[in-house]
Short mmCIF file of C-alpha atoms in Angstrom, two decimals:
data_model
loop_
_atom_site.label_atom_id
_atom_site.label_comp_id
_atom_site.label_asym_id
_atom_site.label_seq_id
_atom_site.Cartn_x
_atom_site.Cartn_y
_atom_site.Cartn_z
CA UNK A 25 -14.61 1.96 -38.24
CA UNK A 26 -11.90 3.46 -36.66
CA UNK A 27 -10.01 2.16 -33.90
CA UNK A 28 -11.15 3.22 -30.48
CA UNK A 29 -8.72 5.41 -28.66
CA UNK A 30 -6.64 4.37 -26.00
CA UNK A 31 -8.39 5.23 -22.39
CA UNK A 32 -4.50 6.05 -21.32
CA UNK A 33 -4.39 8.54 -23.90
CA UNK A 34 -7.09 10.94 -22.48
CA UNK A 35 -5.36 14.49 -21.12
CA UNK A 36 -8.33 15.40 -19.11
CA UNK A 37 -7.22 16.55 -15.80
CA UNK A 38 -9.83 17.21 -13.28
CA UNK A 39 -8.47 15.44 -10.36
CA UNK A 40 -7.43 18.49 -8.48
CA UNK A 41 -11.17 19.56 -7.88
CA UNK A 42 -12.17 15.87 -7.04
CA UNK A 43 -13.33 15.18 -3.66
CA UNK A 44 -9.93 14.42 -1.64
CA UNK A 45 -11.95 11.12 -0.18
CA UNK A 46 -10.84 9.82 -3.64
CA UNK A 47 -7.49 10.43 -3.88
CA UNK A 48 -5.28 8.34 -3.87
CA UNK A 49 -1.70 8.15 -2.18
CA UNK A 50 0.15 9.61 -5.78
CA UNK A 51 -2.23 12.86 -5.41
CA UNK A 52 -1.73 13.39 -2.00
CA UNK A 53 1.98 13.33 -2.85
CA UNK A 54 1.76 15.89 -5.33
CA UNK A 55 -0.56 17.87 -3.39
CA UNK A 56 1.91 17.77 -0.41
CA UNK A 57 4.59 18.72 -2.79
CA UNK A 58 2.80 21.87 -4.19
CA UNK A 59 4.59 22.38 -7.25
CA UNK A 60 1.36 22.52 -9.75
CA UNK A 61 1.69 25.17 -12.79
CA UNK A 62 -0.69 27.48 -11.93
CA UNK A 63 -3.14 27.69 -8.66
CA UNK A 64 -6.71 27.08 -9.16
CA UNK A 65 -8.28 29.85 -7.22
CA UNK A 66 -5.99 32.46 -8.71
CA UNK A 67 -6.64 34.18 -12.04
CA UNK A 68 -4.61 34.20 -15.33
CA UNK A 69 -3.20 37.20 -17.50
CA UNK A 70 -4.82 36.08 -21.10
CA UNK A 71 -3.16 37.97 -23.95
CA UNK A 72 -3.59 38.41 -27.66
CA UNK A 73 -0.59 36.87 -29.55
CA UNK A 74 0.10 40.63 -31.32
CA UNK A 75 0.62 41.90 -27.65
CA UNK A 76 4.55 42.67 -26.58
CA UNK A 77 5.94 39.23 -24.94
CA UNK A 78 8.06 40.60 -21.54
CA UNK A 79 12.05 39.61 -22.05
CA UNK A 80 13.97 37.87 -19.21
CA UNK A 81 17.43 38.61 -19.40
CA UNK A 82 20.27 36.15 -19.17
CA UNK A 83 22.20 37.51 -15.95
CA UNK A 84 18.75 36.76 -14.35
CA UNK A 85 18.57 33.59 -14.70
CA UNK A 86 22.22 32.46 -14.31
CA UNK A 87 21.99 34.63 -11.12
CA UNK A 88 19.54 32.45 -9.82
CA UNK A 89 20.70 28.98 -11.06
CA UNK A 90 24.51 29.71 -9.63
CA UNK A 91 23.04 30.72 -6.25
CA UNK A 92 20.40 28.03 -5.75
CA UNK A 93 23.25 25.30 -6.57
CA UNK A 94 26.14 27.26 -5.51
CA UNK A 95 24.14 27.71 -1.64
CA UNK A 96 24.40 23.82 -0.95
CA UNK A 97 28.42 23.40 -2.45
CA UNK A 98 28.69 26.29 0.45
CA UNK A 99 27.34 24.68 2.94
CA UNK A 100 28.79 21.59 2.52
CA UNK A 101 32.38 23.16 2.37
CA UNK A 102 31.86 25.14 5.81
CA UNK A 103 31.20 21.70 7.17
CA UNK A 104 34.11 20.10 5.97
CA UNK A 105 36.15 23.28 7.21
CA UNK A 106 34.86 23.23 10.56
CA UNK A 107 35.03 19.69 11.35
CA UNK A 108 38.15 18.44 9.28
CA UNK A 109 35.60 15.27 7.58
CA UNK A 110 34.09 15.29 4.43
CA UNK A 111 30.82 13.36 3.54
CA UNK A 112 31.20 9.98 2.75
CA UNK A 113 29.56 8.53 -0.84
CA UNK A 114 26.04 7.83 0.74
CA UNK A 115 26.18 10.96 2.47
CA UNK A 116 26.86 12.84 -0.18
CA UNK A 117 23.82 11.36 -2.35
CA UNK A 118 21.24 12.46 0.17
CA UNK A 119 22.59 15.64 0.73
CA UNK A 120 22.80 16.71 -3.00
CA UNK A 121 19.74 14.52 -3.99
CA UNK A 122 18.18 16.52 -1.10
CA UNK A 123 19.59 20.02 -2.36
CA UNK A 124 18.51 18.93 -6.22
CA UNK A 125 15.03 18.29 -4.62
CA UNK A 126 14.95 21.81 -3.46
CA UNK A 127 16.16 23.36 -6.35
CA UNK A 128 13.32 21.77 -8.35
CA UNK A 129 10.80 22.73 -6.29
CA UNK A 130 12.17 26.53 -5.96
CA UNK A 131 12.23 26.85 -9.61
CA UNK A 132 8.17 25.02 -10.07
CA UNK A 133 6.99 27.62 -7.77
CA UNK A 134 8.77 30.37 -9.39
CA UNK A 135 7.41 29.29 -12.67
CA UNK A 136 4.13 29.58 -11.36
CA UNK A 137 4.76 33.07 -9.96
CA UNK A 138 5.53 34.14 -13.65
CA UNK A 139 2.33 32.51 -15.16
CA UNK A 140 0.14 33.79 -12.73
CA UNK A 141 1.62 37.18 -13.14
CA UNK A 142 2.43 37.25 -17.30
CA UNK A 143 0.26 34.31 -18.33
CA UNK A 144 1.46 31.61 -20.93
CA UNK A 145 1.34 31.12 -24.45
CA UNK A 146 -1.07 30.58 -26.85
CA UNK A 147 -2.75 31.26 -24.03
CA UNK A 148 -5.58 33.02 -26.21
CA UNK A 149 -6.78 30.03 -27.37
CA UNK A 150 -5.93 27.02 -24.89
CA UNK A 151 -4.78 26.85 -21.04
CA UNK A 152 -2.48 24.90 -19.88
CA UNK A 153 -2.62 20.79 -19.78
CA UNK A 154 -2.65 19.52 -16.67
CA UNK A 155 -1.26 16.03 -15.26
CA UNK A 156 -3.89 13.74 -16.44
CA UNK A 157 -6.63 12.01 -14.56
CA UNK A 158 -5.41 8.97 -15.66
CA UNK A 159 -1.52 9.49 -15.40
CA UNK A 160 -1.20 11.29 -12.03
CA UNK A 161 1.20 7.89 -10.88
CA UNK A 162 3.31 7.82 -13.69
CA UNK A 163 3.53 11.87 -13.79
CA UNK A 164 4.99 11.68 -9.90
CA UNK A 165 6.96 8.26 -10.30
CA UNK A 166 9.00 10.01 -13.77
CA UNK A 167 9.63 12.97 -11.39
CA UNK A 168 10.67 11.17 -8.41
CA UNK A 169 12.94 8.74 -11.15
CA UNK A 170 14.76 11.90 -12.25
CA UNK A 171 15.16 13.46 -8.79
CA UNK A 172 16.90 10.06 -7.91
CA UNK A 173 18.89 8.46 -10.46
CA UNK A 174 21.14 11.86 -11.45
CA UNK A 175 22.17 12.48 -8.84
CA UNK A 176 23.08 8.48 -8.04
CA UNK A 177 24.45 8.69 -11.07
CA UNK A 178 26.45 11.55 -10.59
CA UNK A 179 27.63 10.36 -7.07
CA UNK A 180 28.67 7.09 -8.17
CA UNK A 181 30.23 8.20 -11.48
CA UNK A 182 32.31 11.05 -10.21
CA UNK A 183 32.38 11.65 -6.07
CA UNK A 184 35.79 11.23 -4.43
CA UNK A 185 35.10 11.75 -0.51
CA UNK A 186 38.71 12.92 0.14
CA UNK A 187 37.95 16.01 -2.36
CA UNK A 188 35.55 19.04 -0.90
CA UNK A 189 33.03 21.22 -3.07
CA UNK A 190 36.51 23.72 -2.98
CA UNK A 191 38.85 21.45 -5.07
CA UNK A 192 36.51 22.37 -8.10
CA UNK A 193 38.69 23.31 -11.11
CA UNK A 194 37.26 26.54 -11.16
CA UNK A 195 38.77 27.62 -14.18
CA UNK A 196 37.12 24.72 -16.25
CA UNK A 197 34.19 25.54 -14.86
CA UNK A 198 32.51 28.05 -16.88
CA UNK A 199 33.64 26.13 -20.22
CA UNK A 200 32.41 23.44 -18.94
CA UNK A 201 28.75 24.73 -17.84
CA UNK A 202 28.92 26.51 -21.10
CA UNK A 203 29.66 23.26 -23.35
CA UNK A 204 27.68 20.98 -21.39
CA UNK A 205 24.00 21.87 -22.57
CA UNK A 206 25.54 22.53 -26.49
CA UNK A 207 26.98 18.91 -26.11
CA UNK A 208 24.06 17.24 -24.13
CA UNK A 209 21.68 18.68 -27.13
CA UNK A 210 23.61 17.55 -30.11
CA UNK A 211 23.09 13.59 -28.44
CA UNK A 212 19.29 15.11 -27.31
CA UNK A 213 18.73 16.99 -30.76
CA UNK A 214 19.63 13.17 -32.48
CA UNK A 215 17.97 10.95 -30.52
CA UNK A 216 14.82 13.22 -30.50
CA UNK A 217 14.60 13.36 -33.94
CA UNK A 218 14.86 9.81 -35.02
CA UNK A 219 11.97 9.47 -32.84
CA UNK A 220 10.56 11.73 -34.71
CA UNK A 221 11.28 10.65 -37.88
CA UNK A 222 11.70 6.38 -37.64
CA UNK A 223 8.57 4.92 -37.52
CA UNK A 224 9.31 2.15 -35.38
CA UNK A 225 10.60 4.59 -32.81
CA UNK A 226 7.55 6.86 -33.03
CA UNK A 227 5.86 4.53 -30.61
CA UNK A 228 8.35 4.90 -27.64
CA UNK A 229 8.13 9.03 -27.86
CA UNK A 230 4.03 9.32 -28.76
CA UNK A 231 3.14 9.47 -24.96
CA UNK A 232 5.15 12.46 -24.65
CA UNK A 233 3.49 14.26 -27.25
CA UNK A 234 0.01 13.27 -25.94
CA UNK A 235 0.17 17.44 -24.29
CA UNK A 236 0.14 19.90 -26.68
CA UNK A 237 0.34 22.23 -24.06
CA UNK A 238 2.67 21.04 -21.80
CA UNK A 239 3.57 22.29 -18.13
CA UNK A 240 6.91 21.35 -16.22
CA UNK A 241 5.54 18.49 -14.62
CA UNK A 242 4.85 16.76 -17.74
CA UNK A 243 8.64 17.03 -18.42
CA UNK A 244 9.18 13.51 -18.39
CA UNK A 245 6.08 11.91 -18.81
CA UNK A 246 6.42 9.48 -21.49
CA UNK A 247 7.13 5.63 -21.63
CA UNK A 248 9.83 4.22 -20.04
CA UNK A 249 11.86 3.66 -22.87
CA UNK A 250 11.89 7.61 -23.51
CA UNK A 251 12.90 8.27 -19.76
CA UNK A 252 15.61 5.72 -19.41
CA UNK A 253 17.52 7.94 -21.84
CA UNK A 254 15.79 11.33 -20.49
CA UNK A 255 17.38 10.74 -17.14
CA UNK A 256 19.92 8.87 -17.50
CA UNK A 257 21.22 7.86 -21.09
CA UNK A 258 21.67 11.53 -22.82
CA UNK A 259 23.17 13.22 -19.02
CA UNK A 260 25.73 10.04 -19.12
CA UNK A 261 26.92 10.58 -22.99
CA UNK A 262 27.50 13.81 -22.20
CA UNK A 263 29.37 13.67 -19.54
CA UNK A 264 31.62 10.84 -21.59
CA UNK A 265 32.17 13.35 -24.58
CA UNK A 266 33.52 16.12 -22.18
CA UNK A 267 35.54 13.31 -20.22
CA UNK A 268 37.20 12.39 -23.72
CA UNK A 269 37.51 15.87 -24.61
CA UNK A 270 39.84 16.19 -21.96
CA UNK A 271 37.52 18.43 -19.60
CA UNK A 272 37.89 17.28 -15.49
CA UNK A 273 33.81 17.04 -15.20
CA UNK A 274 34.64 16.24 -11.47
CA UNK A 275 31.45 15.57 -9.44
CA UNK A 276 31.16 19.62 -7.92
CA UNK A 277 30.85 20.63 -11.46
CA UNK A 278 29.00 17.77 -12.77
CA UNK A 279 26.26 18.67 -10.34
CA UNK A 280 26.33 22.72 -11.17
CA UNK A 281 26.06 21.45 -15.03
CA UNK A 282 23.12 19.10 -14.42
CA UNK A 283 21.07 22.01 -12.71
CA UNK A 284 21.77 24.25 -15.75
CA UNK A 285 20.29 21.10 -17.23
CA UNK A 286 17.33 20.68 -15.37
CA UNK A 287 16.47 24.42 -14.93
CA UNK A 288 16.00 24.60 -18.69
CA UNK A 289 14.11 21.27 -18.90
CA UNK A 290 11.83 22.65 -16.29
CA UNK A 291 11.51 26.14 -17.95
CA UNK A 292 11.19 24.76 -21.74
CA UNK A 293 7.69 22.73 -20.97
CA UNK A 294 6.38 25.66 -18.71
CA UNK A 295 4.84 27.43 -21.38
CA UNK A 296 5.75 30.95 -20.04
CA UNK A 297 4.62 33.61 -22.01
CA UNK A 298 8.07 35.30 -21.34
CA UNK A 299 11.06 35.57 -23.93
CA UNK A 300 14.02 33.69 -21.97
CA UNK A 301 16.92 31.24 -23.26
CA UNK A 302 18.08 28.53 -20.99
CA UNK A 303 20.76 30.12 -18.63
CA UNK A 304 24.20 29.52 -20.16
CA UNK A 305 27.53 31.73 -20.25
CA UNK A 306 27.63 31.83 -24.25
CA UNK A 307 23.76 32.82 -24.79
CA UNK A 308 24.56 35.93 -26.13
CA UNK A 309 27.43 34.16 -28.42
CA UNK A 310 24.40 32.04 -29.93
CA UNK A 311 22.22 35.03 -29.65
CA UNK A 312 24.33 36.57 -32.87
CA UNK A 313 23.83 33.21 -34.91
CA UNK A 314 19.83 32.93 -34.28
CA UNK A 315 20.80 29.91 -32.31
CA UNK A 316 19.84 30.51 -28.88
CA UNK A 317 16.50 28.53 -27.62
CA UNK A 318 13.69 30.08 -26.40
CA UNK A 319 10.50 29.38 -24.43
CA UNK A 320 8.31 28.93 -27.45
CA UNK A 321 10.99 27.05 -29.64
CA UNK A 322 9.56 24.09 -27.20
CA UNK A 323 6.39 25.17 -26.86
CA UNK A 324 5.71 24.55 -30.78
CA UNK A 325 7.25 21.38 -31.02
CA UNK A 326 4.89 20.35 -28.15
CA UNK A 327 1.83 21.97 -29.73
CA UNK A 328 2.44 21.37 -33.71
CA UNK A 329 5.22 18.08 -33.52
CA UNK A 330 3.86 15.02 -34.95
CA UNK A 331 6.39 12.41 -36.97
CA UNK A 332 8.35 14.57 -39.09
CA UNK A 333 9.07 17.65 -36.77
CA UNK A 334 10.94 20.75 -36.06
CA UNK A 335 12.76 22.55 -32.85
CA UNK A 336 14.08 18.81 -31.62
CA UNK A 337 16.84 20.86 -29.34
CA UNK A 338 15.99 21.51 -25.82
CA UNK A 339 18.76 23.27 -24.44
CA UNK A 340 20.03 25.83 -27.77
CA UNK A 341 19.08 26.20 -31.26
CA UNK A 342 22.65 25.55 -32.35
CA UNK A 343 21.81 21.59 -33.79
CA UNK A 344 17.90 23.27 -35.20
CA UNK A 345 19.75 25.73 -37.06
CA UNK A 346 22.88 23.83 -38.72
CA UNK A 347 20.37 20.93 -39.47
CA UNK A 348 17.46 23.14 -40.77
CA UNK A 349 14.80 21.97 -38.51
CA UNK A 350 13.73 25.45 -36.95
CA UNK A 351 10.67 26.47 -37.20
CA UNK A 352 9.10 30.18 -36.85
CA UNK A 353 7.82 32.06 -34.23
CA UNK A 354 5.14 33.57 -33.45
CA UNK A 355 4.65 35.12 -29.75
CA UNK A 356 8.76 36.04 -29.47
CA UNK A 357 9.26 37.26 -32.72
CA UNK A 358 11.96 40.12 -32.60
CA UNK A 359 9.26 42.89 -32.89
CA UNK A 360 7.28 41.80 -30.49
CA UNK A 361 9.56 41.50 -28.04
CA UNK A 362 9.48 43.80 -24.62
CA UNK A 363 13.83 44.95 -24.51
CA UNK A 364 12.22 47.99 -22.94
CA UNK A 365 10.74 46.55 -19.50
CA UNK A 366 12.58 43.50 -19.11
CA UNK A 367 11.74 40.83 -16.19
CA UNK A 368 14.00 39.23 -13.63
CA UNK A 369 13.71 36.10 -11.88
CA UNK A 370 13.71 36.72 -8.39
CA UNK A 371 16.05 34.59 -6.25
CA UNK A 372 14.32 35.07 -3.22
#
């Protein structure tokens, strides 16, 4: 007889359309928060997978990753300007854990704007998982983990309070947003795939393939092991490798980086039926070498990944395609592709 499946496994989300009289204090935080994938009262566009996929093009999405992060940095300068102080370390940590806050939830209800207008894919045959009946706590506490630890992290790591937002080495900065996700997915695109591939690891990355059909806030949901190195572990490697490679990585660009970072982790497990690459300066340089990500790269590894896998990177394609773990596409293959009409990300 085969072993009975475990009750923590089950994807079924129906909470959302329970009676509110039993929710409990983890939905009404995620209610409050309003950052769902899709709205339940509004329809979805359902397409055919032979149907043109709309293109998003790079400057959009840069555009609106450099203002939403470059709008706090701004702020926070004019202050120091006009009163002659700068923020002191725990200042500083609930200011840009507060402006990291609203950059997630920007981009979440952006994302939601796009899938209620162009749908998501393989959306002919299933819709969207939602966070589980069963896993709405640890859904919102591996959300509110990530929101808080970076940018402690980052703070703690990197923040001198006699330096403003200013003092930036501006002319590191876009090599350094440029290198940061191709470094921060060779460790991802490593320790991914031994996951994948070592038995004995399997068990620490199986909850995270539990949705097949993942949506942003399902980003980090997986066991605790998985999100220890999600949030913190992979980010702080990084950052070491650019530190030894003789890059400044002060805190101002550390920050800017880590949104790059998070924008694409966000974006990757939306499911968009759109054909965008995570914002990064040298896109179209990866773009000639078939190694630039895209929506659906992600997408498959979610919906055909099991053990021995393909598309492990979650920033580029660069690691996929010198190791020979890419896998084909379906919905953004080159001819059916949209270059004619393509779709911008709105800032506002």
């Amino acid at each position: 007889m085969a072993a009975s499946r475990n009750p923590l496994d089950n994807m079924k989300s129906t909470w959302r359309t329970w009676n509110r009289d039993q929710w409990k204090l983890s939905h009404k935080i995620l209610e409050h928060a309003n950052v769902y994938h899709i709205e339940l009262n509004r329809d979805i566009p359902i397409h055919s997978k032979e149907e043109k996929i709309p293109y998003v093009s790079d400057w959009s999405l840069n555009r609106w990753v450099l203002v939403n992060a470059g709008v706090p940095l701004v702020v926070h300068q004019i202050f120091t300007y006009l009163t002659g102080y700068n923020f002191h370390p725990v200042i500083a940590f609930f200011y840009y854990y507060y402006a990291s806050r609203l950059f997630t939830t920007r981009e979440l209800r952006s994302l939601r704007e796009l899938g209620h207008t162009y749908g998501f894919l393989d959306g002919d045959k299933h819709e969207r998982d939602g966070v589980p009946d069963v896993g709405v706590s640890k859904a919102l506490i591996s959300v509110l983990l990530a929101g808080f630890v970076r940018p402690l992290m980052t703070v703690w790591l990197t923040y001198e309070a006699n330096k403003a937002p200013a003092s930036l080495s501006w002319a590191w900065l876009p090599v350094e947003v440029s290198l940061y996700g191709i470094i921060l997915d060779f460790w991802f695109y490593w320790y991914h795939r031994v996951m994948h591939d070592v038995n004995g690891l399997w068990k620490f990355h199986r909850t995270h393939h539990l949705t097949k059909h993942p949506n942003p806030l399902l980003t980090i949901y997986a066991d605790s092991e998985q999100e220890f190195f999600d949030i913190a572990g992979i980010p702080l490697m990084t950052w070491l490798t650019m530190k030894l490679m003789g890059m400044p990585m002060g805190f101002y660009e550390w920050h800017i980086c880590q949104l790059y970072v998070i924008f694409a982790e966000l974006a990757g497990h939306s499911g968009l039926r759109l054909h965008a690459s995570p914002p990064n300066p040298v896109t179209w340089l990866m773009r000639m070498f078939d190694a630039e990500l895209v929506i659906e790269d992600h997408d498959l590894h979610h919906r055909r990944g099991w053990k021995k896998s393909h598309n492990y990177g979650k920033q580029t394609r660069v690691w996929d395609r010198i190791f020979g773990t890419c896998s084909p596409r379906i919905e953004s293959v080159d001819a059916n592709i949209d270059y004619d009409n393509p779709v911008s990300m709105s800032i506002l």
